[in-house]
XYZ file of C-alpha atoms in Angstrom:
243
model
C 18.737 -48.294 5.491
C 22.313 -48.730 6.506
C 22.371 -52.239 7.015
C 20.819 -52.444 3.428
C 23.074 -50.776 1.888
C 25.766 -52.658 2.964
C 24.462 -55.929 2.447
C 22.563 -55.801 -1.030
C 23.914 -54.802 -4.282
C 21.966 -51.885 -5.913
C 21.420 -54.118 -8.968
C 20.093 -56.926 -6.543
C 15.834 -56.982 -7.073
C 15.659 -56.642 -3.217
C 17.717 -53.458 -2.977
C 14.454 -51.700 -4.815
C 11.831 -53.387 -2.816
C 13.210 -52.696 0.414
C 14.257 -48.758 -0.037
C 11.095 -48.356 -1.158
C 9.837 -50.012 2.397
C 12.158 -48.394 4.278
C 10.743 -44.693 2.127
C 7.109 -45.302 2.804
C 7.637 -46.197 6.942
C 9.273 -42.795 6.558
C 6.898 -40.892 4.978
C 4.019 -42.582 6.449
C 3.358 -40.422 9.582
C 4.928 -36.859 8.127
C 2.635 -34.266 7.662
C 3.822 -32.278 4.329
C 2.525 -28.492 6.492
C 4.620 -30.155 9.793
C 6.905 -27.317 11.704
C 9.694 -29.251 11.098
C 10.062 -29.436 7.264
C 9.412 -25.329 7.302
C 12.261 -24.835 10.445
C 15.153 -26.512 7.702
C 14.199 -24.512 4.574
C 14.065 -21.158 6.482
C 17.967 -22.116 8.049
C 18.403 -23.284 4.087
C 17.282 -20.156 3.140
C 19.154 -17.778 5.668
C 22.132 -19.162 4.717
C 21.503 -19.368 0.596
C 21.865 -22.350 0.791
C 19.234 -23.035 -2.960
C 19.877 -26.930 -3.467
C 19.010 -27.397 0.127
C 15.916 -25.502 -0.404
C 15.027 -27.370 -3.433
C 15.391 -30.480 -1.332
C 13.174 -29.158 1.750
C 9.945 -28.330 -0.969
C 10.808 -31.977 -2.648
C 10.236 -33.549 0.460
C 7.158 -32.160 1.319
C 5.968 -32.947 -2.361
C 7.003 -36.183 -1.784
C 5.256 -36.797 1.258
C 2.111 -34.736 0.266
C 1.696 -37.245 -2.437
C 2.123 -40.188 -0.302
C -0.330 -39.335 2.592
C -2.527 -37.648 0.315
C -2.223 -34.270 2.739
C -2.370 -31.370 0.639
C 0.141 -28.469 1.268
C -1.840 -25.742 2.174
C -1.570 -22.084 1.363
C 0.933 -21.012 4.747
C 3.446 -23.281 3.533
C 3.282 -22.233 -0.166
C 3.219 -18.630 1.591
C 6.527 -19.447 3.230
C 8.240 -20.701 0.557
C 7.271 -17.720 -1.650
C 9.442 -15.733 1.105
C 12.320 -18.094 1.434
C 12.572 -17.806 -2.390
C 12.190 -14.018 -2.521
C 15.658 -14.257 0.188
C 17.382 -16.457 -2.248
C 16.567 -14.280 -5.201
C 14.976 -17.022 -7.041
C 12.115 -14.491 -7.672
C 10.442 -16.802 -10.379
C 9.984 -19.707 -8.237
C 8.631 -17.852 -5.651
C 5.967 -16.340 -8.031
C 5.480 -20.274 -9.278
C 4.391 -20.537 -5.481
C 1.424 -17.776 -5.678
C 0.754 -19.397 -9.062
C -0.130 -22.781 -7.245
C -2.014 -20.765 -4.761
C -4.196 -19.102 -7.352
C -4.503 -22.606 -9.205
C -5.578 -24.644 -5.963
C -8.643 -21.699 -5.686
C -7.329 -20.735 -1.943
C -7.783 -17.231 -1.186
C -4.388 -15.853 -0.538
C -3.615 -14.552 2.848
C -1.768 -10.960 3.409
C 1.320 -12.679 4.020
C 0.884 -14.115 0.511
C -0.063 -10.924 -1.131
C 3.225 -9.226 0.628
C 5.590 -11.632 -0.663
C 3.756 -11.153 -4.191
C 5.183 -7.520 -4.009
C 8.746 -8.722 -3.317
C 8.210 -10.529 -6.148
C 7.152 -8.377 -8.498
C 9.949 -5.449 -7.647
C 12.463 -8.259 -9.237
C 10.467 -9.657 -12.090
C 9.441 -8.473 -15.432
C 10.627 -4.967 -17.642
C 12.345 -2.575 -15.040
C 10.317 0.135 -16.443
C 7.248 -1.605 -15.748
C 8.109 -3.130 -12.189
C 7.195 0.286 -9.892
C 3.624 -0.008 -11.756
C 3.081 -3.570 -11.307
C 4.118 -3.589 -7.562
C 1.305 -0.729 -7.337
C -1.557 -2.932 -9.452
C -1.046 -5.218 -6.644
C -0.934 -3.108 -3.418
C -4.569 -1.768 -4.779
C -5.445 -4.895 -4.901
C -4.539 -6.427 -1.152
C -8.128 -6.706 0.278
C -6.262 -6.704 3.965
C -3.296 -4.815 4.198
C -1.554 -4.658 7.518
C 1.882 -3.175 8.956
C 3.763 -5.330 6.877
C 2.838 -4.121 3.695
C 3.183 -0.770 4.199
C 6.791 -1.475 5.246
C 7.537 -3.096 2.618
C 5.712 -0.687 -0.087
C 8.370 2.067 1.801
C 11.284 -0.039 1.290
C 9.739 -0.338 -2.486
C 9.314 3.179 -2.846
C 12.660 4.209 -1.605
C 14.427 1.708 -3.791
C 13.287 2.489 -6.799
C 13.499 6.402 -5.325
C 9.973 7.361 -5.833
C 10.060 9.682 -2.778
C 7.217 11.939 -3.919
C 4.668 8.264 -3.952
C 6.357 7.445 -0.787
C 4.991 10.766 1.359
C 1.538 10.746 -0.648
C 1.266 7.086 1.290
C 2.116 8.390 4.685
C 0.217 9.308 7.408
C -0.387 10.377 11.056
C -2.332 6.940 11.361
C 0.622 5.370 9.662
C 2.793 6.603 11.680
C 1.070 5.018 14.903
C 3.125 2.018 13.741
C 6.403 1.843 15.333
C 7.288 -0.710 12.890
C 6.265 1.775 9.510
C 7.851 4.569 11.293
C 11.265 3.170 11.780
C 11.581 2.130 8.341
C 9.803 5.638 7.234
C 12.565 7.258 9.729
C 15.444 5.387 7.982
C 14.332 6.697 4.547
C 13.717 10.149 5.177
C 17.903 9.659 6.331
C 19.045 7.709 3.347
C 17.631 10.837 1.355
C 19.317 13.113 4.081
C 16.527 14.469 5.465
C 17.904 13.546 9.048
C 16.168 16.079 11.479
C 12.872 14.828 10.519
C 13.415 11.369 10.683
C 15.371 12.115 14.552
C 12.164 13.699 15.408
C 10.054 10.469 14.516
C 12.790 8.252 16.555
C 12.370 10.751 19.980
C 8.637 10.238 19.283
C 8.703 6.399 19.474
C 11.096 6.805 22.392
C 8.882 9.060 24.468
C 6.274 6.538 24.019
C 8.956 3.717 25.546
C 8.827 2.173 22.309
C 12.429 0.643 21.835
C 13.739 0.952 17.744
C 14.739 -2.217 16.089
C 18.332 -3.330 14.968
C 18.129 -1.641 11.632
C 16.771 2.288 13.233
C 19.710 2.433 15.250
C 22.374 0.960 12.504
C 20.947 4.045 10.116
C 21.338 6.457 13.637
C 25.218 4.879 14.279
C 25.898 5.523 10.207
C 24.492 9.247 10.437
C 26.357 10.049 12.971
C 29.427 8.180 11.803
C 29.342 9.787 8.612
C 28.805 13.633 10.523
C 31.826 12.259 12.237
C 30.289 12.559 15.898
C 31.953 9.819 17.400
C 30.562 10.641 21.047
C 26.744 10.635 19.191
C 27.560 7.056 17.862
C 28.614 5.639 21.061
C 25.316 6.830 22.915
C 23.094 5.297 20.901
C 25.560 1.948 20.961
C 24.900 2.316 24.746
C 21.150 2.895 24.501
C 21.032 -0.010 21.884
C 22.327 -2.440 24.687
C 20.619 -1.349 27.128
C 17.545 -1.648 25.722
C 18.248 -5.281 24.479
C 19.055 -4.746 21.009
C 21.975 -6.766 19.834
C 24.429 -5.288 17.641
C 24.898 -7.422 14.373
């Protein structure tokens, strides 16, 4: 490609031919659902980076259309997520709309970005209603959307929907409990939510990064410095970075 460019002029009738060579040895042994195109438009997306992402999906398109591979429903899945980071909420819902139109039945991961989506789309009056037409209808719903129907809840501060969805079951989850726990203190209810962390403890289950962030903020804000450094301590030793 290099040597081509430097020896043809674009106007040149060979320039054409041979970039378009050079393009299909390329694309000829990609695989448009390969690892490798998903690994650079999550870093694209972590890092907001949109055009980049717009130039991962236009390469699989590309080479989905040259090796006739079709991109299947977990890479349309990830790229509804990727978008939903981005806050390019309609393209991600273009995503499940390709999903839907190919006929595939859309996987739980699919159906949990789809609430993402919806939170951020449409009238704001109507966006806590839609999110719940589609919970009902998630044939398979798993940790993950329960987390993410708290987070829901809690932003749009419909406390009294978020308790009527919790449970002892529920609570088995150390993954729905933390994020439970870390609403019940964003609305102050602290003692509760401590009780749910020593319960998840007891059972040597170890919180994630964002349980003890809300525990170092309560007790920041109580203004127990000496509370705040124990749980910094617990949080390294038990392997937890802090961000």
């Amino acid at each position: 490609s290099k040597v081509v460019k430097e020896n043809v002029q674009k106007n040149d009738p060979r320039y054409k031919v041979l970039m378009g060579c050079l393009e299909r040895l390329y694309l000829k042994d990609k695989n448009p659902n390969s690892l490798a195109f998903l690994t650079k438009a999550s870093a694209a997306a972590n890092t907001g980076n949109s055009m980049r992402l717009d130039e991962s999906y236009a390469n699989i398109e590309k080479v989905s259309k040259f090796t006739g591979i079709k991109i299947n429903e977990e890479t349309l899945t990830h790229f509804m997520g990727f978008y939903n980071k981005i806050g390019r909420h309609s393209t991600a819902m273009g995503f499940w709309n390709e999903i839907v139109k190919a006929g595939i039945i859309p996987s739980t991961a699919a159906w949990n970005h789809l609430l993402d989506t919806a939170r951020n789309l449409g009238p704001k009056e109507k966006r806590l209603s839609n999110v719940e037409g589609i919970f009902e209808q998630i044939p398979a719903k798993n940790d993950d959307t329960y987390v993410r129907m708290i987070l829901i809840y809690s932003n749009f501060k419909a406390y009294d929907k978020l308790e009527a969805l919790m449970d002892e079951t529920k609570l088995a989850s150390p993954a729905i409990a933390q994020v439970y726990a870390q609403s019940l203190i964003s609305r102050g209810e602290t003692e509760k939510a401590q009780k749910i962390f020593e319960g998840l403890k007891s059972k040597n289950m170890a919180l994630n990064l964002g349980s003890y962030n809300t525990l170092l903020k309560t007790h920041i804000r109580h203004k127990d410095i000496k509370a705040a450094k124990k749980v910094l301590k617990e949080m390294k030793a038990s392997g937890v970075n802090p961000d």
